[in-house]
PDB file of C-alpha atoms in Angstrom:
ATOM      1  CA  MET A   1      10.412  -6.822 -15.076  1.00 85.00           C
ATOM      2  CA  HIS A   2       9.634 -10.466 -14.369  1.00 88.00           C
ATOM      3  CA  PRO A   3       6.904 -11.924 -16.665  1.00 93.00           C
ATOM      4  CA  THR A   4       4.612 -12.628 -13.672  1.00 94.00           C
ATOM      5  CA  ILE A   5       4.704  -8.958 -12.698  1.00 96.00           C
ATOM      6  CA  SER A   6       4.379  -7.836 -16.345  1.00 96.00           C
ATOM      7  CA  ARG A   7       1.194  -9.885 -16.700  1.00 97.00           C
ATOM      8  CA  TYR A   8      -0.180  -8.304 -13.521  1.00 98.00           C
ATOM      9  CA  VAL A   9       0.635  -4.785 -14.761  1.00 98.00           C
ATOM     10  CA  GLU A  10      -1.082  -5.492 -18.091  1.00 98.00           C
ATOM     11  CA  ARG A  11      -4.130  -6.809 -16.249  1.00 98.00           C
ATOM     12  CA  VAL A  12      -4.312  -3.653 -14.105  1.00 98.00           C
ATOM     13  CA  ARG A  13      -3.874  -1.463 -17.211  1.00 98.00           C
ATOM     14  CA  SER A  14      -6.761  -3.302 -18.858  1.00 98.00           C
ATOM     15  CA  ILE A  15      -8.963  -2.855 -15.780  1.00 98.00           C
ATOM     16  CA  CYS A  16      -8.111   0.867 -15.643  1.00 97.00           C
ATOM     17  CA  GLU A  17      -9.287   1.248 -19.250  1.00 96.00           C
ATOM     18  CA  GLU A  18     -12.770   0.007 -18.353  1.00 96.00           C
ATOM     19  CA  PRO A  19     -15.478   2.505 -17.322  1.00 96.00           C
ATOM     20  CA  LEU A  20     -15.706   1.384 -13.674  1.00 94.00           C
ATOM     21  CA  SER A  21     -16.321   3.105 -10.365  1.00 94.00           C
ATOM     22  CA  ASP A  22     -13.389   3.111  -7.946  1.00 93.00           C
ATOM     23  CA  ALA A  23     -15.113   0.337  -5.979  1.00 93.00           C
ATOM     24  CA  GLY A  24     -15.615  -1.740  -9.135  1.00 95.00           C
ATOM     25  CA  ARG A  25     -12.023  -1.188 -10.242  1.00 95.00           C
ATOM     26  CA  LEU A  26     -10.816  -2.112  -6.758  1.00 95.00           C
ATOM     27  CA  ARG A  27     -12.769  -5.397  -6.818  1.00 96.00           C
ATOM     28  CA  ARG A  28     -11.190  -6.415 -10.123  1.00 97.00           C
ATOM     29  CA  ILE A  29      -7.655  -5.388  -9.113  1.00 98.00           C
ATOM     30  CA  ARG A  30      -7.981  -7.277  -5.813  1.00 97.00           C
ATOM     31  CA  ALA A  31      -8.681 -10.455  -7.815  1.00 97.00           C
ATOM     32  CA  ALA A  32      -5.664  -9.774 -10.055  1.00 98.00           C
ATOM     33  CA  ALA A  33      -3.446  -9.135  -7.002  1.00 98.00           C
ATOM     34  CA  ALA A  34      -4.607 -12.404  -5.418  1.00 97.00           C
ATOM     35  CA  ASP A  35      -3.478 -14.205  -8.573  1.00 97.00           C
ATOM     36  CA  LEU A  36      -0.142 -12.349  -8.445  1.00 97.00           C
ATOM     37  CA  VAL A  37       0.730 -13.577  -4.935  1.00 97.00           C
ATOM     38  CA  LYS A  38      -0.830 -17.047  -5.002  1.00 95.00           C
ATOM     39  CA  GLU A  39       2.683 -18.467  -5.536  1.00 92.00           C
ATOM     40  CA  PRO A  40       6.075 -17.118  -4.421  1.00 92.00           C
ATOM     41  CA  LEU A  41       6.837 -13.917  -6.272  1.00 93.00           C
ATOM     42  CA  PRO A  42      10.262 -13.513  -7.897  1.00 89.00           C
ATOM     43  CA  LEU A  43      11.563 -10.093  -6.835  1.00 93.00           C
ATOM     44  CA  ASP A  44      15.130  -9.110  -7.612  1.00 92.00           C
ATOM     45  CA  GLU A  45      17.344  -7.377  -5.051  1.00 93.00           C
ATOM     46  CA  ASP A  46      16.517  -3.923  -6.449  1.00 93.00           C
ATOM     47  CA  LEU A  47      12.916  -4.427  -5.280  1.00 95.00           C
ATOM     48  CA  ARG A  48      13.945  -5.699  -1.835  1.00 95.00           C
ATOM     49  CA  ARG A  49      15.801  -2.554  -0.727  1.00 93.00           C
ATOM     50  CA  ILE A  50      15.403  -1.195   2.774  1.00 93.00           C
ATOM     51  CA  PRO A  51      16.907   2.000   4.191  1.00 88.00           C
ATOM     52  CA  GLU A  52      20.057   1.973   6.277  1.00 85.00           C
ATOM     53  CA  GLY A  53      19.256   1.780   9.973  1.00 77.00           C
ATOM     54  CA  GLU A  54      15.563   1.738  10.799  1.00 76.00           C
ATOM     55  CA  GLY A  55      12.407   1.590   8.746  1.00 89.00           C
ATOM     56  CA  TYR A  56      10.895  -0.283   5.864  1.00 94.00           C
ATOM     57  CA  GLY A  57      11.629  -0.311   2.155  1.00 95.00           C
ATOM     58  CA  ARG A  58       9.400   1.372  -0.416  1.00 95.00           C
ATOM     59  CA  ASN A  59      10.454   0.271  -3.915  1.00 97.00           C
ATOM     60  CA  LEU A  60       8.814   1.265  -7.175  1.00 97.00           C
ATOM     61  CA  ILE A  61       8.028  -1.644  -9.491  1.00 97.00           C
ATOM     62  CA  TYR A  62       5.962   0.213 -12.097  1.00 97.00           C
ATOM     63  CA  ARG A  63       4.498   3.688 -12.757  1.00 97.00           C
ATOM     64  CA  ASP A  64       1.841   3.773 -15.475  1.00 98.00           C
ATOM     65  CA  PRO A  65       2.240   6.698 -17.892  1.00 97.00           C
ATOM     66  CA  ASP A  66      -1.361   6.562 -19.138  1.00 97.00           C
ATOM     67  CA  HIS A  67      -3.515   5.730 -16.112  1.00 96.00           C
ATOM     68  CA  GLY A  68      -1.308   7.031 -13.289  1.00 96.00           C
ATOM     69  CA  PHE A  69      -1.371   3.923 -11.086  1.00 97.00           C
ATOM     70  CA  VAL A  70       1.768   2.564  -9.409  1.00 98.00           C
ATOM     71  CA  VAL A  71       2.881  -0.856  -8.209  1.00 98.00           C
ATOM     72  CA  ILE A  72       5.233  -0.836  -5.217  1.00 98.00           C
ATOM     73  CA  ALA A  73       7.125  -3.536  -3.271  1.00 97.00           C
ATOM     74  CA  MET A  74       7.096  -2.749   0.446  1.00 97.00           C
ATOM     75  CA  VAL A  75       9.797  -4.593   2.408  1.00 97.00           C
ATOM     76  CA  TRP A  76       9.161  -4.969   6.132  1.00 97.00           C
ATOM     77  CA  PRO A  77      12.065  -6.077   8.362  1.00 96.00           C
ATOM     78  CA  PRO A  78      11.084  -7.945  11.561  1.00 96.00           C
ATOM     79  CA  ASN A  79       9.112  -5.848  14.083  1.00 95.00           C
ATOM     80  CA  THR A  80       8.907  -2.876  11.708  1.00 94.00           C
ATOM     81  CA  GLY A  81       5.927  -0.752  10.790  1.00 92.00           C
ATOM     82  CA  GLY A  82       4.624   2.655   9.947  1.00 87.00           C
ATOM     83  CA  ASP A  83       2.336   5.129  11.651  1.00 91.00           C
ATOM     84  CA  PRO A  84      -1.297   5.527  10.602  1.00 96.00           C
ATOM     85  CA  HIS A  85      -1.550   7.361   7.281  1.00 95.00           C
ATOM     86  CA  ASP A  86      -3.870   7.919   4.341  1.00 95.00           C
ATOM     87  CA  HIS A  87      -3.393   7.728   0.579  1.00 93.00           C
ATOM     88  CA  GLN A  88      -6.360   9.689  -0.786  1.00 92.00           C
ATOM     89  CA  THR A  89      -6.770   7.125  -3.570  1.00 94.00           C
ATOM     90  CA  TRP A  90      -7.855   3.522  -3.945  1.00 95.00           C
ATOM     91  CA  GLY A  91      -5.259   0.880  -3.205  1.00 95.00           C
ATOM     92  CA  VAL A  92      -4.706  -2.865  -3.034  1.00 96.00           C
ATOM     93  CA  VAL A  93      -2.249  -4.578  -0.669  1.00 96.00           C
ATOM     94  CA  ALA A  94      -1.193  -8.165  -1.456  1.00 97.00           C
ATOM     95  CA  VAL A  95       1.026 -10.144   0.908  1.00 97.00           C
ATOM     96  CA  ALA A  96       3.855 -11.836  -1.005  1.00 97.00           C
ATOM     97  CA  GLU A  97       6.091 -13.030   1.870  1.00 97.00           C
ATOM     98  CA  GLY A  98       5.854 -13.260   5.647  1.00 97.00           C
ATOM     99  CA  THR A  99       3.095 -11.788   7.771  1.00 97.00           C
ATOM    100  CA  VAL A 100       1.713  -8.274   7.406  1.00 97.00           C
ATOM    101  CA  ARG A 101      -0.536  -6.623   9.998  1.00 96.00           C
ATOM    102  CA  ILE A 102      -2.970  -3.950   8.823  1.00 94.00           C
ATOM    103  CA  GLU A 103      -4.683  -1.746  11.411  1.00 94.00           C
ATOM    104  CA  ASN A 104      -7.623   0.193   9.987  1.00 93.00           C
ATOM    105  CA  PHE A 105      -8.833   3.394  11.619  1.00 94.00           C
ATOM    106  CA  VAL A 106     -11.937   5.559  11.468  1.00 93.00           C
ATOM    107  CA  ARG A 107     -11.785   9.287  11.919  1.00 92.00           C
ATOM    108  CA  LEU A 108     -14.129  10.409  14.707  1.00 92.00           C
ATOM    109  CA  ASP A 109     -13.869  14.159  14.116  1.00 91.00           C
ATOM    110  CA  ASP A 110     -15.308  15.986  11.107  1.00 88.00           C
ATOM    111  CA  GLY A 111     -11.925  16.989   9.670  1.00 84.00           C
ATOM    112  CA  HIS A 112     -12.483  20.730  10.191  1.00 88.00           C
ATOM    113  CA  ALA A 113      -9.038  21.105  11.807  1.00 89.00           C
ATOM    114  CA  PRO A 114      -6.627  19.722   9.170  1.00 86.00           C
ATOM    115  CA  GLU A 115      -3.724  19.550  11.632  1.00 93.00           C
ATOM    116  CA  HIS A 116      -5.578  17.312  14.140  1.00 94.00           C
ATOM    117  CA  ALA A 117      -7.555  14.065  13.972  1.00 94.00           C
ATOM    118  CA  ASP A 118      -9.306  11.878  16.497  1.00 94.00           C
ATOM    119  CA  LEU A 119      -8.845   8.266  15.388  1.00 94.00           C
ATOM    120  CA  GLU A 120     -10.277   5.016  16.629  1.00 93.00           C
ATOM    121  CA  GLU A 121      -9.031   1.598  15.593  1.00 93.00           C
ATOM    122  CA  ALA A 122     -11.730  -0.130  13.544  1.00 92.00           C
ATOM    123  CA  CYS A 123     -10.087  -3.523  13.042  1.00 91.00           C
ATOM    124  CA  THR A 124      -6.770  -5.317  12.761  1.00 93.00           C
ATOM    125  CA  ILE A 125      -6.062  -7.934  10.134  1.00 91.00           C
ATOM    126  CA  GLU A 126      -3.006 -10.183   9.829  1.00 94.00           C
ATOM    127  CA  GLY A 127      -2.316 -11.556   6.379  1.00 95.00           C
ATOM    128  CA  THR A 128       0.063 -14.230   5.203  1.00 96.00           C
ATOM    129  CA  PRO A 129       1.165 -14.929   1.617  1.00 96.00           C
ATOM    130  CA  GLY A 130      -1.809 -14.758  -0.724  1.00 96.00           C
ATOM    131  CA  ALA A 131      -3.870 -12.410   1.474  1.00 96.00           C
ATOM    132  CA  VAL A 132      -5.195  -9.239  -0.169  1.00 96.00           C
ATOM    133  CA  GLY A 133      -6.576  -6.083   1.449  1.00 92.00           C
ATOM    134  CA  TYR A 134      -7.547  -2.645   0.192  1.00 92.00           C
ATOM    135  CA  VAL A 135      -8.022   1.045   0.953  1.00 92.00           C
ATOM    136  CA  LEU A 136     -10.845   3.126  -0.463  1.00 92.00           C
ATOM    137  CA  PRO A 137     -11.322   6.755   0.548  1.00 90.00           C
ATOM    138  CA  PRO A 138     -12.977   8.506   2.144  1.00 85.00           C
ATOM    139  CA  HIS A 139     -14.054   6.029   4.837  1.00 85.00           C
ATOM    140  CA  GLU A 140     -11.607   3.142   4.384  1.00 89.00           C
ATOM    141  CA  ASP A 141      -8.337   5.009   3.901  1.00 92.00           C
ATOM    142  CA  ILE A 142      -6.515   5.551   7.224  1.00 94.00           C
ATOM    143  CA  HIS A 143      -4.394   2.548   8.174  1.00 95.00           C
ATOM    144  CA  ALA A 144      -1.057   1.419   9.575  1.00 95.00           C
ATOM    145  CA  ILE A 145       0.960  -1.520   8.245  1.00 95.00           C
ATOM    146  CA  SER A 146       3.596  -3.528  10.088  1.00 96.00           C
ATOM    147  CA  ASN A 147       5.463  -6.811  10.237  1.00 97.00           C
ATOM    148  CA  PRO A 148       4.699  -8.393  13.640  1.00 96.00           C
ATOM    149  CA  SER A 149       7.278 -11.171  13.251  1.00 96.00           C
ATOM    150  CA  PRO A 150      10.304 -10.944  15.555  1.00 95.00           C
ATOM    151  CA  ASP A 151      12.578 -12.758  13.109  1.00 96.00           C
ATOM    152  CA  ALA A 152      11.207 -12.911   9.546  1.00 96.00           C
ATOM    153  CA  MET A 153      11.021 -10.350   6.727  1.00 96.00           C
ATOM    154  CA  ALA A 154       7.703  -9.573   5.058  1.00 97.00           C
ATOM    155  CA  ILE A 155       6.973  -8.191   1.600  1.00 97.00           C
ATOM    156  CA  SER A 156       3.713  -6.718   0.397  1.00 97.00           C
ATOM    157  CA  ILE A 157       2.856  -5.543  -3.101  1.00 98.00           C
ATOM    158  CA  HIS A 158       0.830  -2.316  -3.198  1.00 97.00           C
ATOM    159  CA  THR A 159      -1.087  -1.013  -6.201  1.00 98.00           C
ATOM    160  CA  TYR A 160      -2.405   2.547  -5.891  1.00 97.00           C
ATOM    161  CA  GLY A 161      -4.576   4.653  -8.167  1.00 96.00           C
ATOM    162  CA  ARG A 162      -1.928   7.383  -8.256  1.00 95.00           C
ATOM    163  CA  ASP A 163       1.751   7.835  -7.446  1.00 96.00           C
ATOM    164  CA  ILE A 164       1.661   8.623  -3.749  1.00 92.00           C
ATOM    165  CA  VAL A 165       4.414  11.112  -3.100  1.00 91.00           C
ATOM    166  CA  ASP A 166       2.501  13.027  -0.424  1.00 93.00           C
ATOM    167  CA  CYS A 167       0.134  11.787   2.265  1.00 94.00           C
ATOM    168  CA  ASN A 168      -0.966  12.565   5.797  1.00 95.00           C
ATOM    169  CA  LEU A 169       0.664  10.932   8.810  1.00 95.00           C
ATOM    170  CA  PHE A 170      -1.532  10.579  11.906  1.00 96.00           C
ATOM    171  CA  ARG A 171       0.265  10.605  15.268  1.00 94.00           C
ATOM    172  CA  ARG A 172      -1.468   8.233  17.681  1.00 89.00           C
ATOM    173  CA  ASP A 173      -0.091   9.870  20.831  1.00 88.00           C
ATOM    174  CA  SER A 174      -0.975  13.495  20.099  1.00 93.00           C
ATOM    175  CA  GLY A 175      -3.641  13.364  17.375  1.00 93.00           C
ATOM    176  CA  ALA A 176      -1.437  15.550  15.175  1.00 96.00           C
ATOM    177  CA  VAL A 177      -1.786  15.271  11.404  1.00 96.00           C
ATOM    178  CA  GLU A 178       1.421  15.915   9.488  1.00 96.00           C
ATOM    179  CA  PRO A 179       1.719  16.108   5.701  1.00 95.00           C
ATOM    180  CA  ILE A 180       4.740  14.068   4.607  1.00 94.00           C
ATOM    181  CA  HIS A 181       6.638  13.554   1.366  1.00 94.00           C
ATOM    182  CA  LEU A 182       7.448  10.000   0.250  1.00 92.00           C
ATOM    183  CA  GLY A 183      10.109   8.613  -2.038  1.00 91.00           C
ATOM    184  CA  TYR A 184      11.335   5.251  -3.271  1.00 94.00           C
ATOM    185  CA  HIS A 185      14.457   3.476  -2.049  1.00 91.00           C
ATOM    186  CA  ASN A 186      15.274   2.128  -5.505  1.00 91.00           C
ATOM    187  CA  GLU A 187      15.104   5.441  -7.374  1.00 84.00           C
TER     188      GLU A 187
END
């Protein structure tokens, strides 16, 4: 692991050892993530993997054995993005390269039907290198991320409070909610 990333991981570990609320922890990790991406980030090819064909790359940088958080490099080819989804944990998104668009959604229904959701777009944010966003359940969790550029790659570094191997995917056209399983392209 590159020393810049190692220092970030150690900073996050230190923050996770403090008795903080999720919101307090998130504030501190956002500041650490901003420091991480304030200059170009050296990522080797193993962390820049994308799947064959379509889609974006999801590459594990670090999984903490004590606190459970993960750090992931997301690689977004031009005009690529994901559907709205949740994580059910706090998270920080830091833009390392290119432009990343984050669409945040609010759930209008009460969640009584787990297989259906009525969503409304709350806001859209476009971030360039150095920009940092976050997710914080239950009200600031559903979002979609994409690379709006027609010709440039984008990379974002995500830090989550747990290893997200399962989440909910929200279909915009039908309102369907589908549980999905996630993996890493470099494992």
